[in-house]
Amino acid sequence: MEVTKISPRNIYEEVAERIKRQIENGELRPGDKLPSARELSEFYHVGRSTVREALSALKAMGLVEIRHGEGSYVRGSADHPAELPGLSSVFMKKESLLELLEARKALEVSNAAIAAEKRTEEDMRRFESILHRMKDHLGNETEGEKADMEFHLALARATHNSIMVRLLETISSQMETAIRETRRLQMYANKSVSRQLWREHDEIYEAVKLQEPELAQEKMRHHLFHVENVLLKYLK
């Protein structure tokens, strides 16, 4: 792929825009694997964290699929997640974020109830593995964020409803880009906050394990209320 040097003063949006243009003009085609984060970092003369932010932005726009352990791939048009009005930009107004939080609450509370009714033993083993990793990495922003996202995705998958999974992926991608830095700093990197988040996830897990839909909904509402309070406090 053809690349040009980017000045260090530019941030991840510029990297994302360069890759986006290559996708739009056909230089990168659906199914193509992007260079690794290390290679992109060297190509663009930026840090790997900047590259990761750029890839997350492209993921939120539905242009790139990030496969853990495999790399990043250009998505085909049929693979694009559903578009959410007003959320295609990597920037988001506070009003749009509030609407996104409201939509997430409605979806995830429903997911919790459905998962409590339809979860399998395999689903429960997946939850347990994620919770163990979450507990083992309290205060680690990278691992904490990854485990948190995996838990909510596992919950959506435990509904055994592919539409629920796709909706969550779309909402999560938008939120991941819009509030990434605030969420990392104030949640995952703070050990006391991350410990509380682990407890809340564990309570959701227990409700799902007991197959109690109403309790699962209650625990999810409590968790999301806490998350929203933390986010909005730093987005005023």
PDB file of N, CA and C in Angstrom, residues 21-125:
ATOM      1  N   ARG A  21      -9.434   6.856   2.593  1.00  0.00           N
ATOM      2  CA  ARG A  21      -9.350   7.258   1.194  1.00  0.00           C
ATOM      3  C   ARG A  21      -8.855   6.102   0.320  1.00  0.00           C
ATOM      4  N   GLN A  22      -7.935   5.296   0.862  1.00  0.00           N
ATOM      5  CA  GLN A  22      -7.427   4.154   0.101  1.00  0.00           C
ATOM      6  C   GLN A  22      -8.512   3.097  -0.107  1.00  0.00           C
ATOM      7  N   ILE A  23      -9.391   2.984   0.868  1.00  0.00           N
ATOM      8  CA  ILE A  23     -10.507   2.041   0.739  1.00  0.00           C
ATOM      9  C   ILE A  23     -11.499   2.571  -0.289  1.00  0.00           C
ATOM     10  N   GLU A  24     -11.805   3.862  -0.201  1.00  0.00           N
ATOM     11  CA  GLU A  24     -12.803   4.458  -1.090  1.00  0.00           C
ATOM     12  C   GLU A  24     -12.349   4.498  -2.546  1.00  0.00           C
ATOM     13  N   ASN A  25     -11.044   4.680  -2.789  1.00  0.00           N
ATOM     14  CA  ASN A  25     -10.584   4.748  -4.174  1.00  0.00           C
ATOM     15  C   ASN A  25     -10.157   3.389  -4.726  1.00  0.00           C
ATOM     16  N   GLY A  26     -10.343   2.334  -3.928  1.00  0.00           N
ATOM     17  CA  GLY A  26     -10.098   0.985  -4.431  1.00  0.00           C
ATOM     18  C   GLY A  26      -8.696   0.456  -4.249  1.00  0.00           C
ATOM     19  N   GLU A  27      -7.801   1.253  -3.658  1.00  0.00           N
ATOM     20  CA  GLU A  27      -6.452   0.749  -3.401  1.00  0.00           C
ATOM     21  C   GLU A  27      -6.483  -0.403  -2.404  1.00  0.00           C
ATOM     22  N   LEU A  28      -7.406  -0.313  -1.465  1.00  0.00           N
ATOM     23  CA  LEU A  28      -7.633  -1.401  -0.517  1.00  0.00           C
ATOM     24  C   LEU A  28      -9.028  -1.944  -0.791  1.00  0.00           C
ATOM     25  N   ARG A  29      -9.116  -3.235  -1.029  1.00  0.00           N
ATOM     26  CA  ARG A  29     -10.384  -3.839  -1.425  1.00  0.00           C
ATOM     27  C   ARG A  29     -10.955  -4.698  -0.309  1.00  0.00           C
ATOM     28  N   PRO A  30     -12.290  -4.959  -0.346  1.00  0.00           N
ATOM     29  CA  PRO A  30     -12.912  -5.802   0.682  1.00  0.00           C
ATOM     30  C   PRO A  30     -12.181  -7.135   0.831  1.00  0.00           C
ATOM     31  N   GLY A  31     -11.872  -7.477   2.085  1.00  0.00           N
ATOM     32  CA  GLY A  31     -11.160  -8.720   2.358  1.00  0.00           C
ATOM     33  C   GLY A  31      -9.664  -8.546   2.494  1.00  0.00           C
ATOM     34  N   ASP A  32      -9.125  -7.404   2.017  1.00  0.00           N
ATOM     35  CA  ASP A  32      -7.684  -7.165   2.152  1.00  0.00           C
ATOM     36  C   ASP A  32      -7.299  -7.027   3.616  1.00  0.00           C
ATOM     37  N   LYS A  33      -6.163  -7.610   3.965  1.00  0.00           N
ATOM     38  CA  LYS A  33      -5.652  -7.469   5.324  1.00  0.00           C
ATOM     39  C   LYS A  33      -4.751  -6.248   5.398  1.00  0.00           C
ATOM     40  N   LEU A  34      -4.971  -5.403   6.381  1.00  0.00           N
ATOM     41  CA  LEU A  34      -4.135  -4.225   6.561  1.00  0.00           C
ATOM     42  C   LEU A  34      -2.796  -4.629   7.176  1.00  0.00           C
ATOM     43  N   PRO A  35      -1.756  -3.832   6.962  1.00  0.00           N
ATOM     44  CA  PRO A  35      -0.484  -4.099   7.642  1.00  0.00           C
ATOM     45  C   PRO A  35      -0.690  -4.108   9.158  1.00  0.00           C
ATOM     46  N   SER A  36       0.236  -4.704   9.870  1.00  0.00           N
ATOM     47  CA  SER A  36       0.129  -4.766  11.329  1.00  0.00           C
ATOM     48  C   SER A  36       0.252  -3.372  11.927  1.00  0.00           C
ATOM     49  N   ALA A  37      -0.108  -3.245  13.215  1.00  0.00           N
ATOM     50  CA  ALA A  37       0.005  -1.954  13.901  1.00  0.00           C
ATOM     51  C   ALA A  37       1.445  -1.463  13.882  1.00  0.00           C
ATOM     52  N   ARG A  38       2.388  -2.381  14.028  1.00  0.00           N
ATOM     53  CA  ARG A  38       3.803  -1.989  13.993  1.00  0.00           C
ATOM     54  C   ARG A  38       4.173  -1.447  12.621  1.00  0.00           C
ATOM     55  N   GLU A  39       3.721  -2.127  11.567  1.00  0.00           N
ATOM     56  CA  GLU A  39       4.048  -1.684  10.208  1.00  0.00           C
ATOM     57  C   GLU A  39       3.401  -0.340   9.887  1.00  0.00           C
ATOM     58  N   LEU A  40       2.130  -0.181  10.276  1.00  0.00           N
ATOM     59  CA  LEU A  40       1.453   1.096  10.030  1.00  0.00           C
ATOM     60  C   LEU A  40       2.125   2.218  10.814  1.00  0.00           C
ATOM     61  N   SER A  41       2.547   1.901  12.028  1.00  0.00           N
ATOM     62  CA  SER A  41       3.241   2.889  12.854  1.00  0.00           C
ATOM     63  C   SER A  41       4.506   3.370  12.153  1.00  0.00           C
ATOM     64  N   GLU A  42       5.237   2.434  11.550  1.00  0.00           N
ATOM     65  CA  GLU A  42       6.467   2.798  10.838  1.00  0.00           C
ATOM     66  C   GLU A  42       6.152   3.532   9.542  1.00  0.00           C
ATOM     67  N   PHE A  43       5.105   3.098   8.824  1.00  0.00           N
ATOM     68  CA  PHE A  43       4.726   3.731   7.561  1.00  0.00           C
ATOM     69  C   PHE A  43       4.392   5.206   7.760  1.00  0.00           C
ATOM     70  N   TYR A  44       3.573   5.470   8.799  1.00  0.00           N
ATOM     71  CA  TYR A  44       3.060   6.820   9.024  1.00  0.00           C
ATOM     72  C   TYR A  44       3.884   7.627  10.016  1.00  0.00           C
ATOM     73  N   HIS A  45       4.912   7.013  10.582  1.00  0.00           N
ATOM     74  CA  HIS A  45       5.776   7.702  11.541  1.00  0.00           C
ATOM     75  C   HIS A  45       4.977   8.234  12.740  1.00  0.00           C
ATOM     76  N   VAL A  46       4.125   7.384  13.273  1.00  0.00           N
ATOM     77  CA  VAL A  46       3.337   7.729  14.457  1.00  0.00           C
ATOM     78  C   VAL A  46       3.432   6.564  15.434  1.00  0.00           C
ATOM     79  N   GLY A  47       2.987   6.783  16.670  1.00  0.00           N
ATOM     80  CA  GLY A  47       3.019   5.729  17.666  1.00  0.00           C
ATOM     81  C   GLY A  47       1.961   4.670  17.420  1.00  0.00           C
ATOM     82  N   ARG A  48       2.162   3.503  18.012  1.00  0.00           N
ATOM     83  CA  ARG A  48       1.197   2.411  17.829  1.00  0.00           C
ATOM     84  C   ARG A  48      -0.151   2.750  18.449  1.00  0.00           C
ATOM     85  N   SER A  49      -0.134   3.536  19.532  1.00  0.00           N
ATOM     86  CA  SER A  49      -1.413   3.918  20.138  1.00  0.00           C
ATOM     87  C   SER A  49      -2.228   4.758  19.161  1.00  0.00           C
ATOM     88  N   THR A  50      -1.556   5.612  18.381  1.00  0.00           N
ATOM     89  CA  THR A  50      -2.243   6.414  17.369  1.00  0.00           C
ATOM     90  C   THR A  50      -2.848   5.507  16.299  1.00  0.00           C
ATOM     91  N   VAL A  51      -2.106   4.488  15.905  1.00  0.00           N
ATOM     92  CA  VAL A  51      -2.607   3.531  14.909  1.00  0.00           C
ATOM     93  C   VAL A  51      -3.828   2.796  15.447  1.00  0.00           C
ATOM     94  N   ARG A  52      -3.779   2.383  16.708  1.00  0.00           N
ATOM     95  CA  ARG A  52      -4.913   1.668  17.298  1.00  0.00           C
ATOM     96  C   ARG A  52      -6.158   2.547  17.328  1.00  0.00           C
ATOM     97  N   GLU A  53      -5.971   3.837  17.639  1.00  0.00           N
ATOM     98  CA  GLU A  53      -7.099   4.764  17.644  1.00  0.00           C
ATOM     99  C   GLU A  53      -7.675   4.906  16.238  1.00  0.00           C
ATOM    100  N   ALA A  54      -6.803   4.968  15.241  1.00  0.00           N
ATOM    101  CA  ALA A  54      -7.251   5.102  13.853  1.00  0.00           C
ATOM    102  C   ALA A  54      -8.045   3.876  13.412  1.00  0.00           C
ATOM    103  N   LEU A  55      -7.564   2.697  13.769  1.00  0.00           N
ATOM    104  CA  LEU A  55      -8.266   1.465  13.403  1.00  0.00           C
ATOM    105  C   LEU A  55      -9.618   1.379  14.097  1.00  0.00           C
ATOM    106  N   SER A  56      -9.680   1.837  15.347  1.00  0.00           N
ATOM    107  CA  SER A  56     -10.960   1.848  16.061  1.00  0.00           C
ATOM    108  C   SER A  56     -11.945   2.786  15.382  1.00  0.00           C
ATOM    109  N   ALA A  57     -11.444   3.932  14.905  1.00  0.00           N
ATOM    110  CA  ALA A  57     -12.310   4.882  14.204  1.00  0.00           C
ATOM    111  C   ALA A  57     -12.838   4.264  12.909  1.00  0.00           C
ATOM    112  N   LEU A  58     -11.964   3.572  12.182  1.00  0.00           N
ATOM    113  CA  LEU A  58     -12.384   2.924  10.940  1.00  0.00           C
ATOM    114  C   LEU A  58     -13.376   1.796  11.222  1.00  0.00           C
ATOM    115  N   LYS A  59     -13.184   1.111  12.320  1.00  0.00           N
ATOM    116  CA  LYS A  59     -14.129   0.070  12.721  1.00  0.00           C
ATOM    117  C   LYS A  59     -15.495   0.678  13.005  1.00  0.00           C
ATOM    118  N   ALA A  60     -15.500   1.818  13.703  1.00  0.00           N
ATOM    119  CA  ALA A  60     -16.760   2.491  14.025  1.00  0.00           C
ATOM    120  C   ALA A  60     -17.491   2.957  12.776  1.00  0.00           C
ATOM    121  N   MET A  61     -16.730   3.287  11.730  1.00  0.00           N
ATOM    122  CA  MET A  61     -17.336   3.714  10.462  1.00  0.00           C
ATOM    123  C   MET A  61     -17.774   2.523   9.606  1.00  0.00           C
ATOM    124  N   GLY A  62     -17.489   1.308  10.081  1.00  0.00           N
ATOM    125  CA  GLY A  62     -17.894   0.123   9.342  1.00  0.00           C
ATOM    126  C   GLY A  62     -16.975  -0.224   8.195  1.00  0.00           C
ATOM    127  N   LEU A  63     -15.766   0.344   8.163  1.00  0.00           N
ATOM    128  CA  LEU A  63     -14.855   0.125   7.046  1.00  0.00           C
ATOM    129  C   LEU A  63     -13.857  -0.996   7.313  1.00  0.00           C
ATOM    130  N   VAL A  64     -13.616  -1.257   8.587  1.00  0.00           N
ATOM    131  CA  VAL A  64     -12.584  -2.228   8.955  1.00  0.00           C
ATOM    132  C   VAL A  64     -13.126  -3.203   9.990  1.00  0.00           C
ATOM    133  N   GLU A  65     -12.725  -4.439   9.871  1.00  0.00           N
ATOM    134  CA  GLU A  65     -13.049  -5.447  10.883  1.00  0.00           C
ATOM    135  C   GLU A  65     -11.765  -5.817  11.608  1.00  0.00           C
ATOM    136  N   ILE A  66     -11.764  -5.730  12.934  1.00  0.00           N
ATOM    137  CA  ILE A  66     -10.597  -6.070  13.732  1.00  0.00           C
ATOM    138  C   ILE A  66     -10.809  -7.454  14.321  1.00  0.00           C
ATOM    139  N   ARG A  67      -9.984  -8.402  13.909  1.00  0.00           N
ATOM    140  CA  ARG A  67     -10.087  -9.777  14.399  1.00  0.00           C
ATOM    141  C   ARG A  67      -8.952 -10.018  15.388  1.00  0.00           C
ATOM    142  N   HIS A  68      -9.300 -10.197  16.659  1.00  0.00           N
ATOM    143  CA  HIS A  68      -8.283 -10.382  17.692  1.00  0.00           C
ATOM    144  C   HIS A  68      -7.417 -11.594  17.381  1.00  0.00           C
ATOM    145  N   GLY A  69      -6.104 -11.374  17.382  1.00  0.00           N
ATOM    146  CA  GLY A  69      -5.165 -12.447  17.113  1.00  0.00           C
ATOM    147  C   GLY A  69      -4.881 -12.664  15.642  1.00  0.00           C
ATOM    148  N   GLU A  70      -5.643 -11.996  14.772  1.00  0.00           N
ATOM    149  CA  GLU A  70      -5.461 -12.173  13.332  1.00  0.00           C
ATOM    150  C   GLU A  70      -5.030 -10.896  12.625  1.00  0.00           C
ATOM    151  N   GLY A  71      -5.607  -9.766  13.018  1.00  0.00           N
ATOM    152  CA  GLY A  71      -5.285  -8.519  12.357  1.00  0.00           C
ATOM    153  C   GLY A  71      -6.529  -7.760  11.946  1.00  0.00           C
ATOM    154  N   SER A  72      -6.353  -6.757  11.091  1.00  0.00           N
ATOM    155  CA  SER A  72      -7.463  -5.914  10.644  1.00  0.00           C
ATOM    156  C   SER A  72      -7.690  -6.107   9.154  1.00  0.00           C
ATOM    157  N   TYR A  73      -8.974  -6.183   8.769  1.00  0.00           N
ATOM    158  CA  TYR A  73      -9.348  -6.453   7.387  1.00  0.00           C
ATOM    159  C   TYR A  73     -10.350  -5.414   6.893  1.00  0.00           C
ATOM    160  N   VAL A  74     -10.264  -5.104   5.596  1.00  0.00           N
ATOM    161  CA  VAL A  74     -11.242  -4.204   4.975  1.00  0.00           C
ATOM    162  C   VAL A  74     -12.552  -4.965   4.856  1.00  0.00           C
ATOM    163  N   ARG A  75     -13.645  -4.327   5.266  1.00  0.00           N
ATOM    164  CA  ARG A  75     -14.943  -4.988   5.222  1.00  0.00           C
ATOM    165  C   ARG A  75     -15.590  -4.806   3.856  1.00  0.00           C
ATOM    166  N   GLY A  76     -16.384  -5.810   3.473  1.00  0.00           N
ATOM    167  CA  GLY A  76     -17.174  -5.697   2.260  1.00  0.00           C
ATOM    168  C   GLY A  76     -18.439  -4.923   2.565  1.00  0.00           C
ATOM    169  N   SER A  77     -19.115  -4.410   1.552  1.00  0.00           N
ATOM    170  CA  SER A  77     -20.318  -3.614   1.773  1.00  0.00           C
ATOM    171  C   SER A  77     -21.386  -4.406   2.505  1.00  0.00           C
ATOM    172  N   ALA A  78     -21.453  -5.718   2.274  1.00  0.00           N
ATOM    173  CA  ALA A  78     -22.472  -6.534   2.931  1.00  0.00           C
ATOM    174  C   ALA A  78     -22.155  -6.760   4.393  1.00  0.00           C
ATOM    175  N   ASP A  79     -20.868  -6.514   4.757  1.00  0.00           N
ATOM    176  CA  ASP A  79     -20.452  -6.731   6.146  1.00  0.00           C
ATOM    177  C   ASP A  79     -20.587  -5.498   7.005  1.00  0.00           C
ATOM    178  N   HIS A  80     -20.901  -4.366   6.392  1.00  0.00           N
ATOM    179  CA  HIS A  80     -20.961  -3.128   7.155  1.00  0.00           C
ATOM    180  C   HIS A  80     -22.055  -3.197   8.197  1.00  0.00           C
ATOM    181  N   PRO A  81     -21.785  -2.705   9.425  1.00  0.00           N
ATOM    182  CA  PRO A  81     -22.836  -2.679  10.431  1.00  0.00           C
ATOM    183  C   PRO A  81     -23.897  -1.661  10.057  1.00  0.00           C
ATOM    184  N   ALA A  82     -25.051  -1.780  10.664  1.00  0.00           N
ATOM    185  CA  ALA A  82     -26.138  -0.837  10.373  1.00  0.00           C
ATOM    186  C   ALA A  82     -25.709   0.591  10.673  1.00  0.00           C
ATOM    187  N   GLU A  83     -26.086   1.509   9.800  1.00  0.00           N
ATOM    188  CA  GLU A  83     -25.748   2.916  10.015  1.00  0.00           C
ATOM    189  C   GLU A  83     -26.668   3.517  11.069  1.00  0.00           C
ATOM    190  N   LEU A  84     -26.099   4.307  11.938  1.00  0.00           N
ATOM    191  CA  LEU A  84     -26.873   5.039  12.919  1.00  0.00           C
ATOM    192  C   LEU A  84     -26.866   6.508  12.522  1.00  0.00           C
ATOM    193  N   PRO A  85     -28.016   7.140  12.358  1.00  0.00           N
ATOM    194  CA  PRO A  85     -28.086   8.531  11.922  1.00  0.00           C
ATOM    195  C   PRO A  85     -27.228   9.451  12.791  1.00  0.00           C
ATOM    196  N   GLY A  86     -26.392  10.245  12.116  1.00  0.00           N
ATOM    197  CA  GLY A  86     -25.624  11.253  12.829  1.00  0.00           C
ATOM    198  C   GLY A  86     -24.425  10.725  13.576  1.00  0.00           C
ATOM    199  N   LEU A  87     -24.077   9.420  13.394  1.00  0.00           N
ATOM    200  CA  LEU A  87     -22.980   8.861  14.160  1.00  0.00           C
ATOM    201  C   LEU A  87     -21.838   8.382  13.274  1.00  0.00           C
ATOM    202  N   SER A  88     -21.820   8.756  12.001  1.00  0.00           N
ATOM    203  CA  SER A  88     -20.787   8.267  11.107  1.00  0.00           C
ATOM    204  C   SER A  88     -19.448   8.938  11.358  1.00  0.00           C
ATOM    205  N   SER A  89     -19.440  10.104  11.965  1.00  0.00           N
ATOM    206  CA  SER A  89     -18.196  10.797  12.251  1.00  0.00           C
ATOM    207  C   SER A  89     -17.551  10.249  13.506  1.00  0.00           C
ATOM    208  N   VAL A  90     -16.207  10.362  13.578  1.00  0.00           N
ATOM    209  CA  VAL A  90     -15.525   9.928  14.787  1.00  0.00           C
ATOM    210  C   VAL A  90     -15.714  10.950  15.899  1.00  0.00           C
ATOM    211  N   PHE A  91     -16.255  12.116  15.553  1.00  0.00           N
ATOM    212  CA  PHE A  91     -16.583  13.106  16.561  1.00  0.00           C
ATOM    213  C   PHE A  91     -18.068  13.037  16.876  1.00  0.00           C
ATOM    214  N   MET A  92     -18.447  13.331  18.111  1.00  0.00           N
ATOM    215  CA  MET A  92     -19.846  13.209  18.488  1.00  0.00           C
ATOM    216  C   MET A  92     -20.223  14.326  19.458  1.00  0.00           C
ATOM    217  N   LYS A  93     -21.356  14.965  19.202  1.00  0.00           N
ATOM    218  CA  LYS A  93     -21.856  15.972  20.118  1.00  0.00           C
ATOM    219  C   LYS A  93     -22.374  15.292  21.378  1.00  0.00           C
ATOM    220  N   LYS A  94     -22.432  16.050  22.455  1.00  0.00           N
ATOM    221  CA  LYS A  94     -22.907  15.466  23.705  1.00  0.00           C
ATOM    222  C   LYS A  94     -24.336  14.966  23.562  1.00  0.00           C
ATOM    223  N   GLU A  95     -25.174  15.683  22.803  1.00  0.00           N
ATOM    224  CA  GLU A  95     -26.560  15.266  22.630  1.00  0.00           C
ATOM    225  C   GLU A  95     -26.638  13.893  21.955  1.00  0.00           C
ATOM    226  N   SER A  96     -25.775  13.676  20.957  1.00  0.00           N
ATOM    227  CA  SER A  96     -25.766  12.388  20.267  1.00  0.00           C
ATOM    228  C   SER A  96     -25.283  11.281  21.194  1.00  0.00           C
ATOM    229  N   LEU A  97     -24.296  11.619  22.031  1.00  0.00           N
ATOM    230  CA  LEU A  97     -23.795  10.623  22.980  1.00  0.00           C
ATOM    231  C   LEU A  97     -24.885  10.223  23.969  1.00  0.00           C
ATOM    232  N   LEU A  98     -25.662  11.184  24.431  1.00  0.00           N
ATOM    233  CA  LEU A  98     -26.756  10.881  25.351  1.00  0.00           C
ATOM    234  C   LEU A  98     -27.772   9.950  24.693  1.00  0.00           C
ATOM    235  N   GLU A  99     -28.065  10.196  23.426  1.00  0.00           N
ATOM    236  CA  GLU A  99     -28.990   9.326  22.706  1.00  0.00           C
ATOM    237  C   GLU A  99     -28.403   7.930  22.546  1.00  0.00           C
ATOM    238  N   LEU A 100     -27.105   7.871  22.300  1.00  0.00           N
ATOM    239  CA  LEU A 100     -26.436   6.589  22.142  1.00  0.00           C
ATOM    240  C   LEU A 100     -26.453   5.799  23.452  1.00  0.00           C
ATOM    241  N   LEU A 101     -26.219   6.487  24.559  1.00  0.00           N
ATOM    242  CA  LEU A 101     -26.271   5.843  25.874  1.00  0.00           C
ATOM    243  C   LEU A 101     -27.670   5.314  26.167  1.00  0.00           C
ATOM    244  N   GLU A 102     -28.674   6.077  25.778  1.00  0.00           N
ATOM    245  CA  GLU A 102     -30.060   5.656  25.983  1.00  0.00           C
ATOM    246  C   GLU A 102     -30.373   4.403  25.150  1.00  0.00           C
ATOM    247  N   ALA A 103     -29.892   4.398  23.906  1.00  0.00           N
ATOM    248  CA  ALA A 103     -30.115   3.233  23.039  1.00  0.00           C
ATOM    249  C   ALA A 103     -29.380   2.018  23.581  1.00  0.00           C
ATOM    250  N   ARG A 104     -28.173   2.244  24.071  1.00  0.00           N
ATOM    251  CA  ARG A 104     -27.406   1.127  24.629  1.00  0.00           C
ATOM    252  C   ARG A 104     -28.125   0.528  25.839  1.00  0.00           C
ATOM    253  N   LYS A 105     -28.676   1.387  26.670  1.00  0.00           N
ATOM    254  CA  LYS A 105     -29.373   0.906  27.863  1.00  0.00           C
ATOM    255  C   LYS A 105     -30.562   0.031  27.466  1.00  0.00           C
ATOM    256  N   ALA A 106     -31.358   0.506  26.510  1.00  0.00           N
ATOM    257  CA  ALA A 106     -32.524  -0.263  26.076  1.00  0.00           C
ATOM    258  C   ALA A 106     -32.111  -1.621  25.518  1.00  0.00           C
ATOM    259  N   LEU A 107     -31.052  -1.642  24.709  1.00  0.00           N
ATOM    260  CA  LEU A 107     -30.603  -2.881  24.091  1.00  0.00           C
ATOM    261  C   LEU A 107     -30.016  -3.844  25.113  1.00  0.00           C
ATOM    262  N   GLU A 108     -29.125  -3.343  25.965  1.00  0.00           N
ATOM    263  CA  GLU A 108     -28.407  -4.240  26.872  1.00  0.00           C
ATOM    264  C   GLU A 108     -29.287  -4.755  28.015  1.00  0.00           C
ATOM    265  N   VAL A 109     -30.241  -3.975  28.442  1.00  0.00           N
ATOM    266  CA  VAL A 109     -31.178  -4.467  29.459  1.00  0.00           C
ATOM    267  C   VAL A 109     -31.997  -5.611  28.867  1.00  0.00           C
ATOM    268  N   SER A 110     -32.407  -5.451  27.623  1.00  0.00           N
ATOM    269  CA  SER A 110     -33.133  -6.523  26.943  1.00  0.00           C
ATOM    270  C   SER A 110     -32.242  -7.747  26.751  1.00  0.00           C
ATOM    271  N   ASN A 111     -30.988  -7.519  26.361  1.00  0.00           N
ATOM    272  CA  ASN A 111     -30.055  -8.629  26.178  1.00  0.00           C
ATOM    273  C   ASN A 111     -29.891  -9.438  27.458  1.00  0.00           C
ATOM    274  N   ALA A 112     -29.803  -8.737  28.586  1.00  0.00           N
ATOM    275  CA  ALA A 112     -29.612  -9.417  29.863  1.00  0.00           C
ATOM    276  C   ALA A 112     -30.771 -10.358  30.165  1.00  0.00           C
ATOM    277  N   ALA A 113     -31.990  -9.877  29.917  1.00  0.00           N
ATOM    278  CA  ALA A 113     -33.178 -10.695  30.190  1.00  0.00           C
ATOM    279  C   ALA A 113     -33.245 -11.900  29.257  1.00  0.00           C
ATOM    280  N   ILE A 114     -32.985 -11.665  27.971  1.00  0.00           N
ATOM    281  CA  ILE A 114     -33.058 -12.766  26.998  1.00  0.00           C
ATOM    282  C   ILE A 114     -31.954 -13.795  27.263  1.00  0.00           C
ATOM    283  N   ALA A 115     -30.754 -13.296  27.594  1.00  0.00           N
ATOM    284  CA  ALA A 115     -29.639 -14.198  27.875  1.00  0.00           C
ATOM    285  C   ALA A 115     -29.936 -15.064  29.093  1.00  0.00           C
ATOM    286  N   ALA A 116     -30.601 -14.489  30.095  1.00  0.00           N
ATOM    287  CA  ALA A 116     -30.951 -15.252  31.301  1.00  0.00           C
ATOM    288  C   ALA A 116     -31.884 -16.414  30.964  1.00  0.00           C
ATOM    289  N   GLU A 117     -32.664 -16.248  29.938  1.00  0.00           N
ATOM    290  CA  GLU A 117     -33.611 -17.295  29.542  1.00  0.00           C
ATOM    291  C   GLU A 117     -32.990 -18.317  28.590  1.00  0.00           C
ATOM    292  N   LYS A 118     -32.043 -17.858  27.748  1.00  0.00           N
ATOM    293  CA  LYS A 118     -31.574 -18.719  26.660  1.00  0.00           C
ATOM    294  C   LYS A 118     -30.113 -19.154  26.779  1.00  0.00           C
ATOM    295  N   ARG A 119     -29.405 -18.691  27.812  1.00  0.00           N
ATOM    296  CA  ARG A 119     -27.976 -18.988  27.909  1.00  0.00           C
ATOM    297  C   ARG A 119     -27.733 -20.497  28.001  1.00  0.00           C
ATOM    298  N   THR A 120     -26.571 -20.917  27.492  1.00  0.00           N
ATOM    299  CA  THR A 120     -26.174 -22.316  27.526  1.00  0.00           C
ATOM    300  C   THR A 120     -24.993 -22.471  28.487  1.00  0.00           C
ATOM    301  N   GLU A 121     -24.598 -23.691  28.730  1.00  0.00           N
ATOM    302  CA  GLU A 121     -23.428 -23.925  29.591  1.00  0.00           C
ATOM    303  C   GLU A 121     -22.165 -23.374  28.938  1.00  0.00           C
ATOM    304  N   GLU A 122     -22.107 -23.438  27.625  1.00  0.00           N
ATOM    305  CA  GLU A 122     -20.960 -22.867  26.916  1.00  0.00           C
ATOM    306  C   GLU A 122     -20.909 -21.355  27.118  1.00  0.00           C
ATOM    307  N   ASP A 123     -22.066 -20.703  27.083  1.00  0.00           N
ATOM    308  CA  ASP A 123     -22.127 -19.265  27.342  1.00  0.00           C
ATOM    309  C   ASP A 123     -21.586 -18.956  28.733  1.00  0.00           C
ATOM    310  N   MET A 124     -21.975 -19.764  29.727  1.00  0.00           N
ATOM    311  CA  MET A 124     -21.552 -19.518  31.103  1.00  0.00           C
ATOM    312  C   MET A 124     -20.042 -19.692  31.250  1.00  0.00           C
ATOM    313  N   ARG A 125     -19.478 -20.653  30.582  1.00  0.00           N
ATOM    314  CA  ARG A 125     -18.019 -20.841  30.639  1.00  0.00           C
ATOM    315  C   ARG A 125     -17.305 -19.644  30.024  1.00  0.00           C
TER     316      ARG A 125
END
